[in-house]
Short mmCIF file of C-alpha atoms and ligand atoms in Angstrom, two decimals:
data_model
loop_
_atom_site.label_atom_id
_atom_site.label_comp_id
_atom_site.label_asym_id
_atom_site.label_seq_id
_atom_site.Cartn_x
_atom_site.Cartn_y
_atom_site.Cartn_z
CA UNK Y 1 77.01 50.77 -62.26
CA UNK Y 2 80.64 50.46 -63.36
CA UNK Y 3 81.86 46.85 -63.41
CA UNK Y 4 85.33 47.77 -62.22
CA UNK Y 5 87.73 50.71 -62.23
CA UNK Y 6 91.45 49.93 -62.42
CA UNK Y 7 94.47 51.70 -63.89
CA UNK Y 8 95.52 49.11 -66.46
CA UNK Y 9 93.89 45.72 -66.95
CA UNK Y 10 96.90 44.44 -68.91
CA UNK Y 11 98.83 44.28 -65.63
CA UNK Y 12 96.68 41.29 -64.59
CA UNK Y 13 99.28 38.60 -65.31
CA UNK Y 14 101.93 40.24 -63.14
CA UNK Y 15 99.34 40.74 -60.42
CA UNK Y 16 98.30 37.07 -60.52
CA UNK Y 17 101.91 35.93 -60.18
CA UNK Y 18 102.47 38.15 -57.17
CA UNK Y 19 99.18 37.12 -55.54
CA UNK Y 20 100.23 33.50 -55.94
CA UNK Y 21 103.63 34.28 -54.38
CA UNK Y 22 101.95 35.83 -51.34
CA UNK Y 23 99.45 32.95 -51.11
CA UNK Y 24 102.30 30.55 -50.36
CA UNK Y 25 103.32 32.68 -47.36
CA UNK Y 26 99.77 32.74 -45.99
CA UNK Y 27 99.14 29.18 -44.80
CA UNK Y 28 96.37 29.94 -42.32
CA UNK Y 29 94.36 31.82 -44.89
CA UNK Y 30 94.98 29.01 -47.39
CA UNK Y 31 93.61 26.49 -44.94
CA UNK Y 32 90.53 28.62 -44.31
CA UNK Y 33 90.11 29.08 -48.04
CA UNK Y 34 90.00 25.31 -48.61
CA UNK Y 35 87.54 24.96 -45.74
CA UNK Y 36 85.34 27.82 -47.01
CA UNK Y 37 85.36 26.40 -50.54
CA UNK Y 38 84.05 23.09 -49.22
CA UNK Y 39 81.47 24.53 -46.80
CA UNK Y 40 80.40 27.79 -48.54
CA UNK Y 41 79.49 29.50 -45.25
CA UNK Y 42 79.07 32.85 -47.03
CA UNK Y 43 76.84 31.66 -49.87
CA UNK Y 44 75.17 34.69 -51.45
CA UNK Y 45 76.41 37.16 -48.80
CA UNK Y 46 77.18 40.57 -50.27
CA UNK Y 47 80.38 42.16 -48.98
CA UNK Y 48 81.88 45.57 -49.65
CA UNK Y 49 85.53 45.68 -48.66
CA UNK Y 50 87.50 48.90 -48.33
CA UNK Y 51 91.07 47.69 -47.83
CA UNK Y 52 94.55 48.43 -49.14
CA UNK Y 53 94.52 46.64 -52.49
CA UNK Y 54 97.64 44.51 -52.07
CA UNK Y 55 98.59 40.91 -52.84
CA UNK Y 56 97.66 39.96 -49.28
CA UNK Y 57 94.23 41.57 -49.55
CA UNK Y 58 93.69 39.75 -52.84
CA UNK Y 59 94.13 36.45 -51.01
CA UNK Y 60 91.53 37.47 -48.45
CA UNK Y 61 89.09 38.49 -51.18
CA UNK Y 62 89.56 35.16 -52.99
CA UNK Y 63 89.02 33.28 -49.72
CA UNK Y 64 85.72 35.07 -49.13
CA UNK Y 65 84.68 34.53 -52.72
CA UNK Y 66 85.42 30.80 -52.49
CA UNK Y 67 83.22 30.83 -49.40
CA UNK Y 68 80.33 31.97 -51.59
CA UNK Y 69 80.40 35.74 -51.00
CA UNK Y 70 79.76 38.37 -53.69
CA UNK Y 71 82.40 41.03 -53.28
CA UNK Y 72 83.02 44.62 -54.26
CA UNK Y 73 86.44 46.00 -53.31
CA UNK Y 74 87.66 49.58 -53.05
CA UNK Y 75 91.03 50.90 -51.88
CA UNK Y 76 91.32 52.32 -48.38
CA UNK Y 77 93.98 54.88 -49.23
CA UNK Y 78 94.65 56.92 -52.39
CA UNK Y 79 98.31 55.85 -52.54
CA UNK Y 80 98.25 52.21 -51.40
CA UNK Y 81 96.67 50.39 -54.35
CA UNK Y 82 98.94 47.97 -56.20
CA UNK Y 83 97.61 48.43 -59.75
CA UNK Y 84 98.65 44.97 -60.95
CA UNK Y 85 96.70 43.38 -58.10
CA UNK Y 86 93.59 45.45 -58.86
CA UNK Y 87 93.91 44.38 -62.51
CA UNK Y 88 94.28 40.69 -61.62
CA UNK Y 89 91.20 40.75 -59.39
CA UNK Y 90 89.14 42.62 -61.98
CA UNK Y 91 90.23 40.16 -64.69
CA UNK Y 92 89.08 37.35 -62.40
CA UNK Y 93 85.63 38.87 -62.05
CA UNK Y 94 85.90 40.79 -58.76
CA UNK Y 95 84.29 44.24 -58.79
CA UNK Y 96 87.37 46.32 -57.94
CA UNK Y 97 87.30 50.09 -57.79
CA UNK Y 98 90.81 51.31 -57.03
CA UNK Y 99 93.92 52.77 -58.59
CA UNK Y 100 97.07 54.31 -57.20
CA UNK Y 101 97.06 58.09 -57.11
CA UNK Y 102 93.34 58.76 -56.70
CA UNK Y 103 92.41 62.29 -55.76
CA UNK Y 104 89.83 62.76 -53.01
CA UNK Y 105 86.91 62.90 -55.42
CA UNK Y 106 88.04 59.74 -57.23
CA UNK Y 107 88.60 58.00 -53.89
CA UNK Y 108 85.01 58.62 -52.82
CA UNK Y 109 83.63 57.81 -56.30
CA UNK Y 110 85.31 54.39 -56.03
CA UNK Y 111 83.97 53.92 -52.53
CA UNK Y 112 80.45 54.79 -53.69
CA UNK Y 113 80.74 52.35 -56.61
CA UNK Y 114 81.64 49.60 -54.15
CA UNK Y 115 78.74 50.58 -51.88
CA UNK Y 116 76.31 50.58 -54.81
CA UNK Y 117 76.49 46.76 -54.72
CA UNK Y 118 74.26 46.87 -51.63
CA UNK Y 119 76.47 45.20 -49.02
CA UNK Y 120 75.25 43.17 -46.06
CA UNK Y 121 78.72 43.14 -44.55
CA UNK Y 122 81.45 45.78 -44.68
CA UNK Y 123 85.16 45.18 -44.24
CA UNK Y 124 86.76 48.52 -43.51
CA UNK Y 125 90.26 49.85 -42.95
CA UNK Y 126 90.11 53.33 -41.46
CA UNK Y 127 86.29 53.49 -41.14
CA UNK Y 128 85.64 55.68 -44.20
CA UNK Y 129 83.08 53.23 -45.58
CA UNK Y 130 81.25 52.80 -42.29
CA UNK Y 131 81.22 56.59 -41.84
CA UNK Y 132 79.83 57.00 -45.39
CA UNK Y 133 77.08 54.47 -44.75
CA UNK Y 134 76.09 56.38 -41.60
CA UNK Y 135 76.19 59.78 -43.33
CA UNK Y 136 74.05 58.51 -46.20
CA UNK Y 137 71.72 56.44 -43.96
CA UNK Y 138 72.33 53.34 -46.11
CA UNK Y 139 70.45 50.34 -44.72
CA UNK Y 140 70.65 46.54 -45.03
CA UNK Y 141 73.99 46.08 -43.28
CA UNK Y 142 74.13 43.30 -40.70
CA UNK Y 143 77.65 43.94 -39.47
CA UNK Y 144 81.18 45.08 -40.21
CA UNK Y 145 84.81 44.42 -39.41
CA UNK Y 146 87.42 47.13 -38.86
CA UNK Y 147 91.04 46.42 -39.66
CA UNK Y 148 93.01 49.27 -38.13
CA UNK Y 149 93.60 51.24 -34.92
CA UNK Y 150 92.51 54.58 -36.42
CA UNK Y 151 89.25 53.05 -37.64
CA UNK Y 152 88.55 51.44 -34.27
CA UNK Y 153 89.06 54.81 -32.54
CA UNK Y 154 86.53 56.43 -34.90
CA UNK Y 155 84.01 53.63 -34.44
CA UNK Y 156 84.29 53.64 -30.66
CA UNK Y 157 83.49 57.38 -30.82
CA UNK Y 158 80.47 56.66 -33.06
CA UNK Y 159 79.32 53.97 -30.67
CA UNK Y 160 79.85 56.19 -27.59
CA UNK Y 161 77.67 58.81 -29.26
CA UNK Y 162 74.95 56.14 -29.49
CA UNK Y 163 74.90 56.39 -33.30
CA UNK Y 164 76.40 53.09 -34.45
CA UNK Y 165 73.80 51.39 -36.66
CA UNK Y 166 75.13 47.81 -36.71
CA UNK Y 167 77.60 45.61 -34.83
CA UNK Y 168 81.29 46.04 -35.67
CA UNK Y 169 84.11 43.66 -34.83
CA UNK Y 170 87.41 45.38 -34.07
CA UNK Y 171 89.64 42.91 -35.90
CA UNK Y 172 92.52 45.27 -35.18
CA UNK Y 173 92.31 44.48 -31.49
CA UNK Y 174 92.75 40.70 -31.84
CA UNK Y 175 96.01 39.68 -30.20
CA UNK Y 176 96.98 37.71 -33.29
CA UNK Y 177 96.54 40.89 -35.32
CA UNK Y 178 97.92 43.67 -33.16
CA UNK Y 179 100.95 41.90 -31.73
CA UNK Y 180 102.21 40.78 -35.14
CA UNK Y 181 100.80 42.96 -37.93
CA UNK Y 182 100.96 46.24 -36.01
CA UNK Y 183 104.31 45.50 -34.34
CA UNK Y 184 106.41 43.39 -36.73
CA UNK Y 185 104.53 44.35 -39.90
CA UNK Y 186 104.57 48.11 -39.34
CA UNK Y 187 108.06 47.96 -37.85
CA UNK Y 188 109.57 46.33 -40.91
CA UNK Y 189 107.47 47.81 -43.71
CA UNK Y 190 107.79 51.39 -42.46
CA UNK Y 191 111.56 51.21 -42.49
CA UNK Y 192 111.38 49.48 -45.87
CA UNK Y 193 109.31 52.37 -47.28
CA UNK Y 194 111.70 55.00 -45.88
CA UNK Y 195 114.72 53.16 -47.25
CA UNK Y 196 113.09 52.74 -50.66
CA UNK Y 197 112.23 56.41 -50.86
CA UNK Y 198 115.54 57.79 -49.56
CA UNK Y 199 118.21 55.08 -49.00
CA UNK Y 200 118.52 56.58 -45.50
CA UNK Y 201 121.27 55.08 -43.32
CA UNK Y 202 119.76 54.29 -39.93
CA UNK Y 203 123.10 53.58 -38.20
CA UNK Y 204 124.13 56.43 -35.95
CA UNK Y 205 121.05 58.56 -36.65
CA UNK Y 206 118.48 59.86 -34.20
CA UNK Y 207 115.05 58.54 -35.08
CA UNK Y 208 112.02 60.05 -33.37
CA UNK Y 209 109.05 57.69 -33.14
CA UNK Y 210 105.86 59.58 -32.31
CA UNK Y 211 103.37 57.21 -30.67
CA UNK Y 212 104.20 54.05 -28.71
CA UNK Y 213 101.27 51.74 -29.38
CA UNK Y 214 101.95 48.38 -31.03
CA UNK Y 215 103.00 50.10 -34.28
CA UNK Y 216 105.33 52.53 -32.52
CA UNK Y 217 106.90 49.70 -30.53
CA UNK Y 218 107.64 47.86 -33.77
CA UNK Y 219 109.09 50.90 -35.53
CA UNK Y 220 111.26 51.82 -32.52
CA UNK Y 221 112.51 48.25 -32.15
CA UNK Y 222 113.52 47.95 -35.80
CA UNK Y 223 115.15 51.42 -35.93
CA UNK Y 224 117.23 50.48 -32.89
CA UNK Y 225 118.09 47.19 -34.57
CA UNK Y 226 119.62 49.13 -37.45
CA UNK Y 227 121.77 51.18 -35.08
CA UNK Y 228 119.71 54.33 -34.56
CA UNK Y 229 119.37 56.25 -31.32
CA UNK Y 230 115.62 56.17 -30.79
CA UNK Y 231 113.55 58.88 -29.11
CA UNK Y 232 109.92 58.12 -28.30
CA UNK Y 233 107.26 60.82 -27.97
CA UNK Y 234 104.15 59.57 -26.18
CA UNK Y 235 101.26 61.27 -24.36
CA UNK Y 236 99.98 58.20 -22.50
CA UNK Y 237 101.91 57.90 -19.18
CA UNK Y 238 101.80 54.09 -19.06
CA UNK Y 239 103.13 53.79 -22.59
CA UNK Y 240 105.75 56.51 -22.01
CA UNK Y 241 107.00 54.58 -18.99
CA UNK Y 242 107.11 51.41 -21.04
CA UNK Y 243 109.17 53.18 -23.73
CA UNK Y 244 111.55 54.41 -21.01
CA UNK Y 245 112.01 50.91 -19.57
CA UNK Y 246 112.38 49.48 -23.07
CA UNK Y 247 115.51 51.64 -23.18
CA UNK Y 248 114.46 54.57 -25.36
CA UNK Y 249 114.81 58.30 -24.68
CA UNK Y 250 111.38 59.73 -23.92
CA UNK Y 251 110.89 63.40 -24.77
CA UNK Y 252 108.04 65.79 -25.49
CA UNK Y 253 107.74 66.68 -29.17
CA UNK Y 254 109.11 70.19 -28.66
CA UNK Y 255 112.43 68.68 -27.43
CA UNK Y 256 112.48 65.74 -29.83
CA UNK Y 257 111.96 68.14 -32.75
CA UNK Y 258 115.43 69.63 -32.16
CA UNK Y 259 117.37 66.37 -32.26
CA UNK Y 260 115.72 64.09 -34.84
CA UNK Y 261 117.24 63.16 -38.19
CA UNK Y 262 114.10 61.20 -39.05
CA UNK Y 263 110.58 61.54 -37.62
CA UNK Y 264 107.96 58.79 -37.93
CA UNK Y 265 104.38 59.33 -36.77
CA UNK Y 266 102.27 56.38 -35.64
CA UNK Y 267 99.78 58.02 -33.29
CA UNK Y 268 96.34 57.66 -34.89
CA UNK Y 269 95.85 61.33 -33.97
CA UNK Y 270 95.88 64.65 -35.78
CA UNK Y 271 98.79 67.17 -35.94
CA UNK Y 272 101.31 65.18 -33.86
CA UNK Y 273 103.98 67.19 -35.71
CA UNK Y 274 102.99 70.79 -36.45
CA UNK Y 275 104.24 74.33 -37.03
CA UNK Y 276 106.01 74.78 -33.66
CA UNK Y 277 107.92 71.54 -34.30
CA UNK Y 278 108.87 72.23 -37.93
CA UNK Y 279 110.31 75.53 -36.69
CA UNK Y 280 112.77 73.65 -34.45
CA UNK Y 281 113.88 70.85 -36.79
CA UNK Y 282 117.41 70.45 -38.10
CA UNK Y 283 118.28 71.13 -41.72
CA UNK Y 284 117.77 67.94 -43.73
CA UNK Y 285 115.29 66.26 -41.37
CA UNK Y 286 113.08 63.59 -42.93
CA UNK Y 287 109.44 63.33 -41.88
CA UNK Y 288 107.31 60.25 -42.55
CA UNK Y 289 103.97 58.89 -41.41
CA UNK Y 290 102.92 55.28 -40.89
CA UNK Y 291 99.54 56.02 -39.30
CA UNK Y 292 96.39 55.47 -41.33
CA UNK Y 293 95.54 59.04 -42.39
CA UNK Y 294 97.71 61.86 -43.70
CA UNK Y 295 96.76 64.10 -40.79
CA UNK Y 296 99.41 63.12 -38.24
CA UNK Y 297 101.93 65.50 -39.84
CA UNK Y 298 100.31 68.91 -40.20
CA UNK Y 299 101.00 69.38 -43.90
CA UNK Y 300 99.09 72.68 -44.21
CA UNK Y 301 101.41 74.09 -41.50
CA UNK Y 302 104.46 72.84 -43.40
CA UNK Y 303 103.16 74.34 -46.64
CA UNK Y 304 102.48 77.66 -44.91
CA UNK Y 305 105.98 77.83 -43.41
CA UNK Y 306 107.77 76.93 -46.63
CA UNK Y 307 109.03 79.60 -49.00
CA UNK Y 308 109.53 77.01 -51.75
CA UNK Y 309 108.62 73.43 -52.50
CA UNK Y 310 110.37 71.05 -54.81
CA UNK Y 311 110.02 67.36 -55.58
CA UNK Y 312 113.50 66.14 -54.60
CA UNK Y 313 112.75 62.68 -56.00
CA UNK Y 314 109.85 60.26 -56.19
CA UNK Y 315 108.07 60.13 -52.80
CA UNK Y 316 110.24 62.93 -51.34
CA UNK Y 317 109.04 66.54 -51.24
CA UNK Y 318 111.56 69.18 -50.16
CA UNK Y 319 110.27 72.20 -48.23
CA UNK Y 320 112.59 75.20 -48.03
CA UNK Y 321 112.17 77.24 -44.85
CA UNK Y 322 112.72 80.99 -44.67
CA UNK Y 323 115.95 80.51 -42.69
CA UNK Y 324 117.40 78.20 -45.37
CA UNK Y 325 116.67 74.85 -43.67
CA UNK Y 326 115.30 72.08 -45.85
CA UNK Y 327 112.76 69.60 -44.50
CA UNK Y 328 111.73 66.50 -46.43
CA UNK Y 329 108.23 65.04 -46.36
CA UNK Y 330 107.92 61.43 -47.53
CA UNK Y 331 105.01 60.02 -49.56
CA UNK Y 332 102.82 63.14 -49.10
CA UNK Y 333 102.48 62.22 -45.42
CA UNK Y 334 100.52 59.09 -46.34
CA UNK Y 335 101.33 55.62 -45.03
CA UNK Y 336 104.96 55.37 -46.09
CA UNK Y 337 104.98 51.57 -45.80
CA UNK Y 338 102.27 51.17 -48.44
CA UNK Y 339 103.01 54.22 -50.57
CA UNK Y 340 106.76 53.58 -50.89
CA UNK Y 341 106.96 49.83 -50.21
CA UNK Y 342 104.74 46.74 -50.31
CA UNK Y 343 103.00 47.15 -46.94
CA UNK Y 344 103.29 44.41 -44.34
CA UNK Y 345 104.69 41.05 -45.39
CA UNK Y 346 102.22 38.23 -46.13
CA UNK Y 347 103.35 36.19 -43.11
CA UNK Y 348 101.77 38.70 -40.72
CA UNK Y 349 98.83 39.62 -42.94
CA UNK Y 350 98.08 35.88 -42.89
CA UNK Y 351 96.93 36.21 -39.27
CA UNK Y 352 95.17 39.56 -39.70
CA UNK Y 353 93.18 38.30 -42.65
CA UNK Y 354 92.48 34.91 -41.08
CA UNK Y 355 90.81 36.93 -38.30
CA UNK Y 356 88.86 38.87 -40.94
CA UNK Y 357 87.69 35.69 -42.66
CA UNK Y 358 86.64 34.11 -39.37
CA UNK Y 359 84.86 37.27 -38.20
CA UNK Y 360 82.87 37.60 -41.42
CA UNK Y 361 81.61 34.05 -40.91
CA UNK Y 362 80.90 34.85 -37.26
CA UNK Y 363 78.78 37.89 -38.23
CA UNK Y 364 76.77 35.75 -40.65
CA UNK Y 365 76.26 33.00 -38.07
CA UNK Y 366 75.39 35.45 -35.27
CA UNK Y 367 73.03 37.56 -37.37
CA UNK Y 368 70.38 39.09 -35.12
CA UNK Y 369 72.23 38.12 -31.91
CA UNK Y 370 74.73 41.00 -31.75
CA UNK Y 371 74.03 44.52 -30.48
CA UNK Y 372 75.06 47.72 -32.30
CA UNK Y 373 78.39 47.92 -30.52
CA UNK Y 374 82.10 47.59 -31.20
CA UNK Y 375 83.07 44.03 -30.25
CA UNK Y 376 86.50 42.53 -29.80
CA UNK Y 377 87.27 39.37 -31.77
CA UNK Y 378 85.93 36.37 -29.82
CA UNK Y 379 88.79 34.78 -27.83
CA UNK Y 380 88.23 31.36 -29.41
CA UNK Y 381 88.75 32.77 -32.90
CA UNK Y 382 91.88 34.69 -31.89
CA UNK Y 383 93.29 31.54 -30.27
CA UNK Y 384 92.32 29.43 -33.28
CA UNK Y 385 94.39 31.74 -35.51
CA UNK Y 386 97.40 31.40 -33.18
CA UNK Y 387 97.12 27.62 -33.13
CA UNK Y 388 96.77 27.34 -36.91
CA UNK Y 389 99.78 29.63 -37.38
CA UNK Y 390 101.87 27.54 -34.97
CA UNK Y 391 100.83 24.36 -36.79
CA UNK Y 392 101.81 25.91 -40.11
CA UNK Y 393 105.18 26.91 -38.67
CA UNK Y 394 105.69 23.41 -37.25
CA UNK Y 395 105.97 24.73 -33.68
CA UNK Y 396 104.63 22.47 -30.97
CA UNK Y 397 103.38 24.08 -27.77
CA UNK Y 398 103.31 22.67 -24.26
CA UNK Y 399 100.14 20.79 -23.19
CA UNK Y 400 99.05 21.42 -19.62
CA UNK Y 401 98.27 18.36 -17.48
CA UNK Y 402 94.79 17.94 -16.04
CA UNK Y 403 96.26 18.79 -12.62
CA UNK Y 404 97.77 22.05 -13.94
CA UNK Y 405 94.53 23.08 -15.60
CA UNK Y 406 92.61 22.39 -12.41
CA UNK Y 407 95.11 24.47 -10.38
CA UNK Y 408 94.63 27.42 -12.71
CA UNK Y 409 90.89 27.39 -12.18
CA UNK Y 410 90.93 26.94 -8.40
CA UNK Y 411 91.44 29.30 -5.47
CA UNK Y 412 91.93 27.01 -2.47
CA UNK Y 413 95.54 25.91 -2.96
CA UNK Y 414 97.84 28.54 -1.42
CA UNK Y 415 100.82 28.64 0.97
N1 ADE M 1 98.12 47.11 -44.19
C1 ADE M 1 99.44 47.13 -44.00
N2 ADE M 1 100.06 46.30 -44.84
C2 ADE M 1 99.11 45.73 -45.61
C3 ADE M 1 99.12 44.78 -46.64
N3 ADE M 1 100.26 44.25 -47.08
N4 ADE M 1 97.95 44.44 -47.18
C4 ADE M 1 96.81 44.99 -46.73
N5 ADE M 1 96.72 45.87 -45.76
C5 ADE M 1 97.87 46.24 -45.19
#
C-alpha cells in the first residue's frame, strides 16, 4: 500500500502556514479539537475521508486525528486539491492520496488507496466513495457522513432503492451547514473563482444563475450585490416563486440563454445547460459551474458544436461556434470556486466541519443503534454548532423566560 501520494512534499511548509492561518478562523472546530484531544472519543477508529483537500479540510482531519482516529484522505474532485496542504498533511503522517489535476484513472486509484486502509467510517463529498464501497461490496463500515447536496441526492436514491448498506448522516442538510456554507460560502467563493479566472466586471452584466437552492440563492445575492442583473432558472415551482419574490427575473433556460453574459450552474443535476442553449448564447458568454460534478454543463455538446477550441488563458477554454460566436468555459466545467479560487472561507467551513466532527463521534457512540438510512444531523448537534459559533463571535442571544417557554409548548391560551 502506498503511504501517501502528493504532488510535491517540499510544499509542506507553505501548507502548514496556510493551515495555521485557517485554524485561527475556525474557532468552533478548534474548541472541538481541544475537547477531542482530551477525551479521545475516536480512539482507534479508522476513517477514510474523501473531501476537497483544502486548508479547512486539513483542520478537520487534524481534529479527528487528535480525537484518536486513524485517517486516510483522498481528494473529492480532480481539480480541487491544494498541493501544499496535501504535502503538509503527508509530512505530518496523514495518509493523503491527492494532487491537483488528476485524470479519472488517477482519481479512482487515489480513492482506492484511501479505501485500502479498511475504514469503519467514511466522510464523503459527492458520494463517490460510498458508491465505490457499494459497487465493490466492501464490508466493515459502521456509518458515513455526506458533505454535499449532490452526494445526499445520490444517497437518498441508493436508500430508496433499498440498497444502502450502512447509516449515513446528511451533514449537508444541517441548518448550520446549508444556510452558511452553501449560501454565503458558495456565493462568495464562486464569484471569487470567476473573477480570478477572468477579471469579469459584474456591474451592469446579466448573470444567469441556474438552480435556486441554498447555493443558487447565495450566488444570485452576491452577483446582485456587485451590480449585475440576475436571472434565475429553476424547475421547482416553490423555489422559482421565491426567486421571483426575492426580486430576480425568472426565466426558462431557453430564454435565459439569449440574454446572459455569464451563466453559473448550481443545480446538482445533469445537462442544465446543453446544445439547444449553447446555440442561443451571445458571443463572448462565460459559462461556469459551482455544482459538485462537471455534468451540469453538457461539455460533450459544447465540444460537438465547436469548430475550434483554444485555451484563452488558464482556467478559460474558448469554443468557436460555426457562426463565429465564441463561448468560454471556465475551469473545465468543474467547481469554479475550488478550481480557480480557495473554496469557501474558513469561517463557514468552521460550522460545516464542526458538524462533521460531531457526527463522526455520534456514529461511533450510536454504533448498532442506527438503521441503514440517510439521517439528518440530530437537532441538538446542529444547535450546539450554532451556539458555539455565536459564543466565538461574542454574540449574545435572547433567553426566553419560563413563562414564554411554557406558552410555546401549550395549546390552551388563545383569544
Ligand atoms: N467545499 C467548498 N469549499 C470548501 C473548502 N474550503 N474546503 C473543503 N470543502 C469545501
